Short mmCIF file of C-alpha atoms in Angstrom, two decimals:
data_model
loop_
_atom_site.label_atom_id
_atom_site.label_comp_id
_atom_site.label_asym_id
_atom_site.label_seq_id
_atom_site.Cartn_x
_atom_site.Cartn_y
_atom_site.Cartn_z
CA UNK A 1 -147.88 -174.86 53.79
CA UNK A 2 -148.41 -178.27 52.95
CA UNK A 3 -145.69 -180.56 52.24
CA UNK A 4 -145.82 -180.60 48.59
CA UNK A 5 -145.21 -177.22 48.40
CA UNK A 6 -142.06 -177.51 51.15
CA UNK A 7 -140.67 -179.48 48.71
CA UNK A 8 -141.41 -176.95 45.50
CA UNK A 9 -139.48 -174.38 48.27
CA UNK A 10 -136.46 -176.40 47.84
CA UNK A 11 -136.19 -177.29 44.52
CA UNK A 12 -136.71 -173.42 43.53
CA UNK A 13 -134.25 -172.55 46.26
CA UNK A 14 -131.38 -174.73 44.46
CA UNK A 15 -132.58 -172.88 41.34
CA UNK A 16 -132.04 -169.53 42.84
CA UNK A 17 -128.71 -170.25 43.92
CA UNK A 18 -128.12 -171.46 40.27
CA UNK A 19 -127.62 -175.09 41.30
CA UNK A 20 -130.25 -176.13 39.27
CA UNK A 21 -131.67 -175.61 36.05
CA UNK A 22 -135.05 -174.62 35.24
CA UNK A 23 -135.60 -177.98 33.34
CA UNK A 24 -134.91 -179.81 35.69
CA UNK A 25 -136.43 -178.16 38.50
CA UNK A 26 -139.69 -179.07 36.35
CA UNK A 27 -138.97 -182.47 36.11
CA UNK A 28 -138.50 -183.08 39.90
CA UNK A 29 -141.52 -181.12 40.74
CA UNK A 30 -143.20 -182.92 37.90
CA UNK A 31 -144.53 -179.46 36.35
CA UNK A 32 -143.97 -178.00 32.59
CA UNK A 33 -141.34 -175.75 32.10
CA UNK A 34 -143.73 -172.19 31.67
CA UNK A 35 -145.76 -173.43 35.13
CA UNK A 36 -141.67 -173.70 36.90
CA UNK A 37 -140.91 -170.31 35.55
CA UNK A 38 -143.93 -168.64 37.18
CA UNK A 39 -143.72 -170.35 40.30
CA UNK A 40 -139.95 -168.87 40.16
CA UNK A 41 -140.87 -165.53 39.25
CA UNK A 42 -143.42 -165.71 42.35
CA UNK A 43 -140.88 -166.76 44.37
CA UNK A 44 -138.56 -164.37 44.32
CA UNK A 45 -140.61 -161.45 43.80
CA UNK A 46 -142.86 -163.08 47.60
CA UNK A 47 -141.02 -165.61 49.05
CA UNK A 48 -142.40 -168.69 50.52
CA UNK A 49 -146.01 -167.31 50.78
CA UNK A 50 -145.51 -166.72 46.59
CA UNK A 51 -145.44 -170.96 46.90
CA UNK A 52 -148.68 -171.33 48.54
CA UNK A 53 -152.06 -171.45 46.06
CA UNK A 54 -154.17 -168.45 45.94
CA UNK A 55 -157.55 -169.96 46.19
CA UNK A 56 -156.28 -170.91 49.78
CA UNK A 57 -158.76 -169.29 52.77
CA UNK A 58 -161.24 -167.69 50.17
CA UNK A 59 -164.67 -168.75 49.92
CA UNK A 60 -165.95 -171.31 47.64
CA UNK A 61 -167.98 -169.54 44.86
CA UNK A 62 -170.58 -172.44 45.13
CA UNK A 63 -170.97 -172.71 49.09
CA UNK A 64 -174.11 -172.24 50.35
CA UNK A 65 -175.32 -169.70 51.29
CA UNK A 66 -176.13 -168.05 54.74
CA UNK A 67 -178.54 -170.89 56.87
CA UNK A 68 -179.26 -173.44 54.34
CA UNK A 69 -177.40 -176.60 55.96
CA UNK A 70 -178.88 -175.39 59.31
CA UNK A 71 -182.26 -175.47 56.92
CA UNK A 72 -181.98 -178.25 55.75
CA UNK A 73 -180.82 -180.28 58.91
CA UNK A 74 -183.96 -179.30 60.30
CA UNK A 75 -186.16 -180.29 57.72
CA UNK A 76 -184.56 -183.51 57.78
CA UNK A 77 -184.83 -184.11 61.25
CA UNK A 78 -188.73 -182.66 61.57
CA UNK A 79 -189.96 -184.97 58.49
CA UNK A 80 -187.51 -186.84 56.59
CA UNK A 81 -185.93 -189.02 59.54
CA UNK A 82 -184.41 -192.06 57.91
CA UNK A 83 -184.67 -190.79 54.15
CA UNK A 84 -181.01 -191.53 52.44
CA UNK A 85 -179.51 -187.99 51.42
CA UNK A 86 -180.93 -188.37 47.99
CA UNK A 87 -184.49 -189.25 48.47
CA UNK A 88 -184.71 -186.56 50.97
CA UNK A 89 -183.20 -184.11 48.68
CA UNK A 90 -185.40 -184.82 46.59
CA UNK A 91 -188.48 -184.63 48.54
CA UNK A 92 -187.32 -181.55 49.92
CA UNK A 93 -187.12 -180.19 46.18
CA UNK A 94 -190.16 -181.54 45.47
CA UNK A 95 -192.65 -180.83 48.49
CA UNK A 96 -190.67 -177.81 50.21
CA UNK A 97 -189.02 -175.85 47.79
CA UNK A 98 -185.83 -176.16 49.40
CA UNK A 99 -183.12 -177.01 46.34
CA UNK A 100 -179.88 -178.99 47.61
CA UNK A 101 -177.41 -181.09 46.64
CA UNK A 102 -177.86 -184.59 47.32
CA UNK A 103 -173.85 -184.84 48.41
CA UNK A 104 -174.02 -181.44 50.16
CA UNK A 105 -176.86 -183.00 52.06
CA UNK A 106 -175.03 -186.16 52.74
CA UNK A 107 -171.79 -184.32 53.91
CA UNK A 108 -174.41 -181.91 56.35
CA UNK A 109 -175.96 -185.05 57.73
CA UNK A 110 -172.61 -187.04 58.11
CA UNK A 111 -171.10 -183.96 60.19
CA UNK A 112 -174.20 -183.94 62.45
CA UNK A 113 -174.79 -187.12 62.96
CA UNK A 114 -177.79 -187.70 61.50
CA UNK A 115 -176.74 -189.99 58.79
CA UNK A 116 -174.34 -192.81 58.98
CA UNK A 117 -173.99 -194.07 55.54
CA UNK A 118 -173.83 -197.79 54.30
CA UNK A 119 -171.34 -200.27 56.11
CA UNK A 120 -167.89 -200.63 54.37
CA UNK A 121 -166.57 -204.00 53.66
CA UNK A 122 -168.22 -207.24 53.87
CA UNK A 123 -168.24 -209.58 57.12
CA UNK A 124 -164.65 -210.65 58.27
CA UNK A 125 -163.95 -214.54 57.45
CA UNK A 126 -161.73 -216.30 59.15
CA UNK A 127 -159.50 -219.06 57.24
CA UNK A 128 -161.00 -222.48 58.68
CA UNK A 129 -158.31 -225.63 59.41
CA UNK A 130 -159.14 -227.88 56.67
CA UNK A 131 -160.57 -231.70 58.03
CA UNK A 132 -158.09 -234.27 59.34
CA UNK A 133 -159.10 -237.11 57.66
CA UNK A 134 -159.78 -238.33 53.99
CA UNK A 135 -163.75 -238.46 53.30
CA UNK A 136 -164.25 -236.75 56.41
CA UNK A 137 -165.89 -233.55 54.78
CA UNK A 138 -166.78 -233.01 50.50
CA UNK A 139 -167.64 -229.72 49.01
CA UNK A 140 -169.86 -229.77 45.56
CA UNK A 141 -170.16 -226.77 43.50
CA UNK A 142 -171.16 -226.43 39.58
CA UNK A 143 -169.36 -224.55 37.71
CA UNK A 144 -170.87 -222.73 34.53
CA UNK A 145 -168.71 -222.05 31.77
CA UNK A 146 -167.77 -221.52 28.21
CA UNK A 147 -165.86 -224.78 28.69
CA UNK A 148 -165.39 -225.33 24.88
CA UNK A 149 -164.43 -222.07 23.91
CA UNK A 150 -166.60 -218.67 23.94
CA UNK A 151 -168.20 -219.62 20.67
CA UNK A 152 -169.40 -223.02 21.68
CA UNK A 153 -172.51 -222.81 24.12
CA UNK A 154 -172.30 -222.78 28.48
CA UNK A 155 -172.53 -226.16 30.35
CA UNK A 156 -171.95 -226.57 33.84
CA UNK A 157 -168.97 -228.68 35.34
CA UNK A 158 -169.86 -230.26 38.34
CA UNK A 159 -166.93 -230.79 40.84
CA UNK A 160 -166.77 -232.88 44.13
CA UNK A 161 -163.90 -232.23 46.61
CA UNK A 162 -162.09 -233.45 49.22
CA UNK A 163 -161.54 -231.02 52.01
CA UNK A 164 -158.40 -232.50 53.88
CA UNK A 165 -156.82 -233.32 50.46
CA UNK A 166 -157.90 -231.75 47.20
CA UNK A 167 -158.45 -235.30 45.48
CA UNK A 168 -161.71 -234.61 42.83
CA UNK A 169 -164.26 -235.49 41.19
CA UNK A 170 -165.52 -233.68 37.59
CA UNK A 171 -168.72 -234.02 35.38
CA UNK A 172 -169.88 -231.99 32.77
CA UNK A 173 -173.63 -231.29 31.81
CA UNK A 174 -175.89 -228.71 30.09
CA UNK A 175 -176.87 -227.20 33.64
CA UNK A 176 -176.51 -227.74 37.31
CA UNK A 177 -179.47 -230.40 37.44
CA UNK A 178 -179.84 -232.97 40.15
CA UNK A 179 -178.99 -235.70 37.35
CA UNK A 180 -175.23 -234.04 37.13
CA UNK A 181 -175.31 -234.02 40.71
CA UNK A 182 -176.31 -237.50 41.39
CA UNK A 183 -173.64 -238.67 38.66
CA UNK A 184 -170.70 -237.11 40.14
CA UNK A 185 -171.62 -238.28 43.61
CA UNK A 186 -172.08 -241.97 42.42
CA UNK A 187 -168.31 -241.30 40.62
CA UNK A 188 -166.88 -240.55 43.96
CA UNK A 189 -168.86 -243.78 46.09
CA UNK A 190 -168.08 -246.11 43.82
CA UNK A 191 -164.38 -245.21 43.86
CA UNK A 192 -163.80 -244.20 47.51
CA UNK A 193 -166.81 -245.23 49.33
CA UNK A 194 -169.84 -243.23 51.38
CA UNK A 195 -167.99 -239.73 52.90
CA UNK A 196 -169.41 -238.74 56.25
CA UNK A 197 -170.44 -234.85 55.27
CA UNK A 198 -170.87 -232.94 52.25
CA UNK A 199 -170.89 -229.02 52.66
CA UNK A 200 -172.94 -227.73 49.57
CA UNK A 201 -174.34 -224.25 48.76
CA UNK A 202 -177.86 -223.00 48.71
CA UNK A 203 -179.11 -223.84 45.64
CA UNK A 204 -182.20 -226.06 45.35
CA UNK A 205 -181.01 -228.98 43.72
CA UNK A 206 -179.00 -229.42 46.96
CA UNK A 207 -181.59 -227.92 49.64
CA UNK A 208 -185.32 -228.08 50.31
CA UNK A 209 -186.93 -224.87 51.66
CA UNK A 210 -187.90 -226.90 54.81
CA UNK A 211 -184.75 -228.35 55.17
CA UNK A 212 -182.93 -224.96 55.74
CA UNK A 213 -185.99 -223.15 57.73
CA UNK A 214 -185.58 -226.00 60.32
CA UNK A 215 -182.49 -227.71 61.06
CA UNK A 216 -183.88 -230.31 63.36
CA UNK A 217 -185.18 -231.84 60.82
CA UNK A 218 -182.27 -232.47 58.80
CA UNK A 219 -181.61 -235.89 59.82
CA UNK A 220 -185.26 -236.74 57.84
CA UNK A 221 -185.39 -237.46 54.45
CA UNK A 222 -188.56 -236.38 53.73
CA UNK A 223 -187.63 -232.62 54.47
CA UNK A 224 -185.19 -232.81 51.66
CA UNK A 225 -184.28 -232.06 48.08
CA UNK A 226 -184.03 -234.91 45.50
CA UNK A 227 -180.58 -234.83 45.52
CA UNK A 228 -180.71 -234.86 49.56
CA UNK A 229 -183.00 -237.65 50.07
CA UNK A 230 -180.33 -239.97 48.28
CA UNK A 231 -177.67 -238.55 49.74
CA UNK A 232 -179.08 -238.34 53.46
CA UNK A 233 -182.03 -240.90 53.41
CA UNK A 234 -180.06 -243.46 51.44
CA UNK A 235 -176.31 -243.53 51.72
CA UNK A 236 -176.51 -241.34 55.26
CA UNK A 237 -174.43 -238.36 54.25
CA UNK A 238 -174.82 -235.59 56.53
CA UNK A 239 -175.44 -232.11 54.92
CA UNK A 240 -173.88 -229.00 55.88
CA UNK A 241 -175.16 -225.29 53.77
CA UNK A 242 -172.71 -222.77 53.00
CA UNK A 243 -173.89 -219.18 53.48
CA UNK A 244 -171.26 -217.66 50.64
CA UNK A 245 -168.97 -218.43 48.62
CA UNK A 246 -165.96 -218.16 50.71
CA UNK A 247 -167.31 -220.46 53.08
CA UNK A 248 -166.34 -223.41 50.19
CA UNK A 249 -163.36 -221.67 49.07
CA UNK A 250 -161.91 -224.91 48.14
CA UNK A 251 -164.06 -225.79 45.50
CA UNK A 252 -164.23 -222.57 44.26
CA UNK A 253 -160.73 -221.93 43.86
CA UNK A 254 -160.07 -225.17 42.16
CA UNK A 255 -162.97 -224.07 39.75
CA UNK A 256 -160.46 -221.05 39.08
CA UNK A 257 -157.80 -223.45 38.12
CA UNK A 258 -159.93 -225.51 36.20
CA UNK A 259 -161.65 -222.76 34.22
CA UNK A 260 -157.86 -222.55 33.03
CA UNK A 261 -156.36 -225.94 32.84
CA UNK A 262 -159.12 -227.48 31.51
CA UNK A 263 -159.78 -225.53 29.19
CA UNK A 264 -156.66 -225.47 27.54
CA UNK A 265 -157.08 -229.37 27.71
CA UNK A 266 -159.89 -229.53 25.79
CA UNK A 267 -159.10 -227.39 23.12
CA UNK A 268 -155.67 -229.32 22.58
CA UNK A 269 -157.74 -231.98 22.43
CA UNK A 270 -160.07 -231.31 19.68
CA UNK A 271 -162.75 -232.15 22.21
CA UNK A 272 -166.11 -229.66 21.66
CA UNK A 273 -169.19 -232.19 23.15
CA UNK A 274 -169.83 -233.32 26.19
CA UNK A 275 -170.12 -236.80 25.53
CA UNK A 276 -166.53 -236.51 24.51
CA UNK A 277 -165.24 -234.79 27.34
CA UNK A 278 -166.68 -236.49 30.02
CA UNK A 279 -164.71 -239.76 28.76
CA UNK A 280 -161.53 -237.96 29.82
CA UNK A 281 -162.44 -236.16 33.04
CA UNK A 282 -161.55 -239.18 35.27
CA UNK A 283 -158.45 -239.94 33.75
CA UNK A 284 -157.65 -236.12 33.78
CA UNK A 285 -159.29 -235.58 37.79
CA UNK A 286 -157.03 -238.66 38.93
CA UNK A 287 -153.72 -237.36 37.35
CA UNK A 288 -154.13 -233.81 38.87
CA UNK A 289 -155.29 -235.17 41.85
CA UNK A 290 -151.86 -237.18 41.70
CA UNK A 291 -150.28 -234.21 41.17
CA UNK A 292 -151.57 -231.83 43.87
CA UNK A 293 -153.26 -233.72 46.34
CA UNK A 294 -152.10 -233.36 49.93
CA UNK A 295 -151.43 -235.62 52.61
CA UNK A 296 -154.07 -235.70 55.41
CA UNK A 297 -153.25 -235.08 58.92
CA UNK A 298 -154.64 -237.85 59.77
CA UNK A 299 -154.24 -241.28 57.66
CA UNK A 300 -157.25 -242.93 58.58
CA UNK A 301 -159.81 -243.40 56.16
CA UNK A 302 -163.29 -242.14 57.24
CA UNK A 303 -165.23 -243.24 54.10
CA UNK A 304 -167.81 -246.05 54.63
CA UNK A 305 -167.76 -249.32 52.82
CA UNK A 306 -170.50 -249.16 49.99
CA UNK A 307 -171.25 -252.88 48.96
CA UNK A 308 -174.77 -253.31 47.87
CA UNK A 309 -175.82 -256.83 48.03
CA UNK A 310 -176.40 -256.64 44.50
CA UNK A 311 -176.84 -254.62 41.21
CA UNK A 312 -180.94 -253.71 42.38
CA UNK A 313 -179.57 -252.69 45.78
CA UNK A 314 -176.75 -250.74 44.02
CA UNK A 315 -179.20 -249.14 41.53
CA UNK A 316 -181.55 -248.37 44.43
CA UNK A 317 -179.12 -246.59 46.68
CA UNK A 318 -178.85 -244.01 43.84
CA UNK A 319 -182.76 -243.79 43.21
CA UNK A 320 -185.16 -241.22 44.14
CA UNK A 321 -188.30 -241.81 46.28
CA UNK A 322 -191.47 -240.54 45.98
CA UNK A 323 -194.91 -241.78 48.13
CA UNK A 324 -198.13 -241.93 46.02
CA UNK A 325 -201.46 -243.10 46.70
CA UNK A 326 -202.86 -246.25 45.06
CA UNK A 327 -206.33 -244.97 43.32
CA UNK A 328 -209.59 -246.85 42.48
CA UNK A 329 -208.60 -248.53 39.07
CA UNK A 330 -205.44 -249.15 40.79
CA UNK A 331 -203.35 -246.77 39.37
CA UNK A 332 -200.54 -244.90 39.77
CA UNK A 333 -199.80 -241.09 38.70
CA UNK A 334 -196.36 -239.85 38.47
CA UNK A 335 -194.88 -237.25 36.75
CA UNK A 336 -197.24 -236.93 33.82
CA UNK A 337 -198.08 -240.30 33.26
CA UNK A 338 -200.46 -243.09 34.49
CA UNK A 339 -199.06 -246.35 36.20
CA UNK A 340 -200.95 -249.48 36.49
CA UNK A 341 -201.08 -251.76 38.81
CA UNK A 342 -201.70 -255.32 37.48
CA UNK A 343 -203.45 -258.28 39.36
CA UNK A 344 -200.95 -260.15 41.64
CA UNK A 345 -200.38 -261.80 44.80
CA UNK A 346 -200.02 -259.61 47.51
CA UNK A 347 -201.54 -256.31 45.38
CA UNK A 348 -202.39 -252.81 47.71
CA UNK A 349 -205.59 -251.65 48.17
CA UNK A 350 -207.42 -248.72 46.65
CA UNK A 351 -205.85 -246.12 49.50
CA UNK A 352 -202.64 -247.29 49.85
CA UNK A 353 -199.26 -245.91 50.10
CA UNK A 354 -196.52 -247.16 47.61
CA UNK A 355 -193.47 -245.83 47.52
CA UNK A 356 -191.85 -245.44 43.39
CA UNK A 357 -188.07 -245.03 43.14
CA UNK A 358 -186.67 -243.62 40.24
CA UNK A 359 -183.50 -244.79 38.87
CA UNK A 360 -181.14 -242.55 37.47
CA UNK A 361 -181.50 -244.31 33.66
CA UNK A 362 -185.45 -243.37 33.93
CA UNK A 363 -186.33 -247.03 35.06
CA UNK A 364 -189.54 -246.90 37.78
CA UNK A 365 -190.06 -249.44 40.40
CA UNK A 366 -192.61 -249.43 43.01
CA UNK A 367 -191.90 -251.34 46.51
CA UNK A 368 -194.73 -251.83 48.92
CA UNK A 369 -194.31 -253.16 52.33
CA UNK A 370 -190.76 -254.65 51.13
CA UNK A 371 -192.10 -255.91 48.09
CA UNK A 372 -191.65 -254.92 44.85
CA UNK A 373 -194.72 -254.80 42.67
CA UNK A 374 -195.20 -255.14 38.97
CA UNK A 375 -196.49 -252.04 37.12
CA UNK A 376 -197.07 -250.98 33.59
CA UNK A 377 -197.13 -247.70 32.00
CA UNK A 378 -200.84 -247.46 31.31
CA UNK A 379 -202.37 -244.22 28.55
CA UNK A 380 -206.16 -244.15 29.54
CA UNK A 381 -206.96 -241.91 26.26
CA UNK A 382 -205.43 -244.51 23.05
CA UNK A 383 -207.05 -247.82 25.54
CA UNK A 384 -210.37 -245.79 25.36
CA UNK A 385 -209.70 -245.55 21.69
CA UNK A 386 -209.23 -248.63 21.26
CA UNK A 387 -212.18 -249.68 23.25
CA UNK A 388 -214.16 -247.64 21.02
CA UNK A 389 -212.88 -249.01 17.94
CA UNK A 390 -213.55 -252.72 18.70
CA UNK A 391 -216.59 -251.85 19.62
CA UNK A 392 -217.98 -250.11 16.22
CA UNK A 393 -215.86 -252.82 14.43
CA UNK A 394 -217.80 -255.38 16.08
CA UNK A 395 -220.97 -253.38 15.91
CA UNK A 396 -220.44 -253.03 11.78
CA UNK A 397 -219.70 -256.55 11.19
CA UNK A 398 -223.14 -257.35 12.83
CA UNK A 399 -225.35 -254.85 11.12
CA UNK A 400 -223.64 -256.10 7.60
CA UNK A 401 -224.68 -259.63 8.51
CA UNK A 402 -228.29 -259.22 9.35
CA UNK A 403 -228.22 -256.82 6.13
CA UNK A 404 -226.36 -258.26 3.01
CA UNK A 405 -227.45 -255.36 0.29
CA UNK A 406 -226.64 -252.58 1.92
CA UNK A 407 -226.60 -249.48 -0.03
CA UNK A 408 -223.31 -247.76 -1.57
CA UNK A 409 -220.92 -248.23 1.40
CA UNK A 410 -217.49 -247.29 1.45
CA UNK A 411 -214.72 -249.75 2.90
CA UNK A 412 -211.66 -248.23 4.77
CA UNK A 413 -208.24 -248.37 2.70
CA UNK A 414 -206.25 -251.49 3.73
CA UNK A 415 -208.68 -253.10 5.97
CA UNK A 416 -210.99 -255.78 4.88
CA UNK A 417 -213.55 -254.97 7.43
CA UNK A 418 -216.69 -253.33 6.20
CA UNK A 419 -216.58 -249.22 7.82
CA UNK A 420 -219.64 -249.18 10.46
CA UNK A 421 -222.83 -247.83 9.14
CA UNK A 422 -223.75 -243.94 9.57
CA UNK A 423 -220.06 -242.84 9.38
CA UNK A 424 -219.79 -240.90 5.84
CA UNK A 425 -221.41 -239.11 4.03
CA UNK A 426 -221.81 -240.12 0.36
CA UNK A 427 -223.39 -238.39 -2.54
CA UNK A 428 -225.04 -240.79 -5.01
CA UNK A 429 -223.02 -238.10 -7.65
CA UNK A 430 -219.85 -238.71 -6.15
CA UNK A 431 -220.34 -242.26 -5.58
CA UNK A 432 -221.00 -242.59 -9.47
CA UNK A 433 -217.89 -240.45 -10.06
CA UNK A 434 -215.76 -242.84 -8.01
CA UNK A 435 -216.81 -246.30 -9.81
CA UNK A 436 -216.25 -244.39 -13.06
CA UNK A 437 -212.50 -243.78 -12.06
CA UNK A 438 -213.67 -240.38 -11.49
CA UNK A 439 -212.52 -237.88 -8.72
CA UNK A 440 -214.30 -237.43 -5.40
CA UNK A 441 -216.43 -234.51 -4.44
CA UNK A 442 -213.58 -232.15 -2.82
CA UNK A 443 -215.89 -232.17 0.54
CA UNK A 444 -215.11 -235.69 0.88
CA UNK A 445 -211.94 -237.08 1.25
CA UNK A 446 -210.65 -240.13 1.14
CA UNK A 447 -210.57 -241.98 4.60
CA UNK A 448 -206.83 -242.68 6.35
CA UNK A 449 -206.44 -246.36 7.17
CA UNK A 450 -207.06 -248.10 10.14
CA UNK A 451 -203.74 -249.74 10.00
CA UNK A 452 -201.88 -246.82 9.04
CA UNK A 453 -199.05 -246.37 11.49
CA UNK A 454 -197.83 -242.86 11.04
CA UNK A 455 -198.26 -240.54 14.04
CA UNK A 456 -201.29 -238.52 14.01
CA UNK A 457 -203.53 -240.49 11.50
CA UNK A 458 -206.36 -241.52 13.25
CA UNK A 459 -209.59 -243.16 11.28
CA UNK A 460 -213.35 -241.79 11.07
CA UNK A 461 -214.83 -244.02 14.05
CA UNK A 462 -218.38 -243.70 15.11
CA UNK A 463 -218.48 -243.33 18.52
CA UNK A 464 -222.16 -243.62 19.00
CA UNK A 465 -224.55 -246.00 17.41
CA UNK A 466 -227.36 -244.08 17.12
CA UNK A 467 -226.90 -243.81 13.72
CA UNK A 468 -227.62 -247.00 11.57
CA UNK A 469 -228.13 -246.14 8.14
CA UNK A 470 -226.10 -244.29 6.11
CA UNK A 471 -226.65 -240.55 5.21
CA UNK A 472 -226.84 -239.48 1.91
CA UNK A 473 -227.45 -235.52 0.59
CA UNK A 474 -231.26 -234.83 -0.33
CA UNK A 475 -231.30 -234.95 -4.51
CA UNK A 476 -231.56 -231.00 -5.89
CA UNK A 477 -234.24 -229.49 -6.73
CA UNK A 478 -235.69 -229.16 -10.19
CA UNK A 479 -234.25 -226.38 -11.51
CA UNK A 480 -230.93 -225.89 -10.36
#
């Protein structure tokens, strides 16, 4: 008899002896009133064993039957070693004819042996002491969230903490770029100075590939992310990756409380852009920073001093490097675009390594050997262009010289230069038509002018002067 039913005993005991009535025997045993007057009729008709359910020792309607889990066990162990109960019970279905249920199977297996099931509950993590000094050790994190309200679009919040006392840093962006990061990690330099480590998850604005296969290389720059080879190669941060979330449970929990506080601030506010938003975040980080910072264990300060010499050394300790090779033409590729390198003292070589440094407003520089060279942003396609067109301008202008009556030419709109030779294609007919105010042939538009400067209007140039007399459409023949 199981205990539930010791204490349905009792209660219909006291109503036996009248002590209590049937309603309210049902609501201590937590039964209707026509289920208590059954069990009470069963009761005193059989006693205690009246109490106990009926279905108890019979045998299950749906248990299998005869040798089947010994069957199946078997099979399992002769061919389908290592199969999860419901692939194999499905391959037994389906190749041995032998139909069982996927559970049933997993309860067979469990009882044997045979099959341990998954692991339950994660890896244990242990609460780590928190650093004993201010700067000591930063966690970064962005956070993406409908930070204006769920009908305004998702940007990311970046957020820079300070492990032995909570103080914080905030930007906002459209994603978790390493722009945002970069931002938010000048914020916190400029107003507390270089921190010794940053602990930072996995993500690759943060980490290189390399950089996590092989942690002796670490203390090189080149191994790293973007992000990391400002952070390590040029302020000397040391870099530290989290394996899961809980391992930066400070940032993430004050993502929690930001997620609701500043929220709510915005939206008092009236603040729905992110230009807008990011004016306040410092004075908002600094007042609850004020407000629920802690004290260190230790005072000391362990930030480093960051005073560039001056604002090129400042802007550089915040740019990104990349190595290229100096080509033939002395130029530069990078990131889509052609750079060229300009005659001046002290120019590389064809072959050379230069080093460019990007600047977070976009600005390039390139420093060899110390030096910083001048470079211009060179298009090879419009200076071929215009290569091409001084050269049939200059190339019409002498052909109209050594012949002054030159047959029914056409000029280009706004440009007093005479249009090279061999270019268009006039019909005497529509020639005639045009100095009668007539309208041109439809097959022959007019020309777009040289010094048009809208974007994509580009005049008829000859680019080959094989051509030196203009074209013209044989006369019809008689007849038509």
């Amino acid at each position: 008899m199981s205990s539930r039913e010791r204490e349905r005993m009792i209660v219909l005991e006291a109503v036996k002896r009248g002590e209590v009535s049937v309603g309210e025997a049902a609501r201590r045993m937590g039964l209707s009133r026509r289920q208590t007057i059954r069990l009470k009729r069963r009761y005193l008709t059989a006693g205690a064993g009246g109490i106990v359910h009926r279905a108890r020792g019979r045998r299950p309607g749906n248990r299998s039957q005869g040798s089947l889990p010994e069957q199946a066990i078997a099979l399992y162990r002769e061919q389908y070693a290592g199969f999860g109960p419901t692939l194999a019970a499905e391959k037994m279905a389906e190749r041995d004819g032998v139909i069982v249920v996927s559970e049933s199977l997993r309860r067979w297996l469990i009882d044997s042996g045979d099959w341990e099931g998954p692991a339950r509950g994660g890896k244990h993590h242990q609460r780590r002491a928190p650093r004993a000094r201010f700067g000591e050790l930063l966690q970064i994190d962005g956070s993406p969230h409908a930070w204006f309200g769920p009908q305004r679009p998702r940007c990311c919040l970046m957020v820079l903490v300070d492990d032995a006392t909570g103080r914080f840093k905030l930007f906002l962006a459209a994603e978790e770029t390493t722009m945002a990061a970069l931002v938010v990690l000048r914020k916190w330099v400029t107003a507390y100075g270089v921190p010794v480590e940053i602990y930072a998850d996995r993500n690759t604005v943060y980490w290189a590939p390399t950089a996590l296969a092989q942690p002796q290389l670490r203390d090189q720059r080149h191994v790293h992310s973007e992000w990391g080879r400002v952070a390590v190669g040029n302020l000397g941060i040391g870099l530290i990756p989290a394996h899961s979330p809980q391992a930066k449970g400070r940032v993430e929990r004050l993502n929690a409380m930001l997620q609701d506080r500043l929220v709510k601030e915005l939206a008092l506010r009236g603040i729905t852009d992110i230009e807008s938003a990011n004016a306040m975040l410092d004075e908002f980080a600094d007042e609850l920073s004020a407000r629920f910072a802690k004290t260190p264990l230790d005072p000391r300060d362990a930030h480093r001093v960051f005073a560039p010499q001056d604002a090129r050394a400042a802007q550089l300790a915040f740019s990104v490097d990349f190595e290229r090779t100096v080509a033939r033409d002395h130029t530069l590729s990078f990131q889509g675009a052609c750079w060229q390198i300009p005659p001046q003292v002290g120019a590389p070589r064809p072959g050379a390594q230069v080093t460019l440094w990007r600047a977070m407003d976009g600005a390039v520089r390139c420093l060899w050997q110390g030096r910083e060279l001048i470079i211009e942003r060179y298009d090879p396609k419009a200076q071929r262009f215009r290569q091409r067109l001084q050269q049939a301008t200059a190339q019409g202008e002498d052909e109209e010289d050594e012949a002054p009556a030159a047959p029914a030419s056409r000029t280009l709109v706004g440009d007093p230069s005479p249009t090279p030779p061999g270019i268009y294609r006039i019909h005497p007919k529509a020639a005639r038509k045009k100095e009668g105010g007539g309208i041109a042939h439809h097959d022959h538009p007019a020309p777009a002018s040289v010094s048009d400067t809208a974007l994509g209007s580009r005049p008829r140039v000859a680019l080959s002067s094989g051509r030196t007399r203009p074209v013209s459409h044989k006369p019809p023949p008689p007849g038509r």
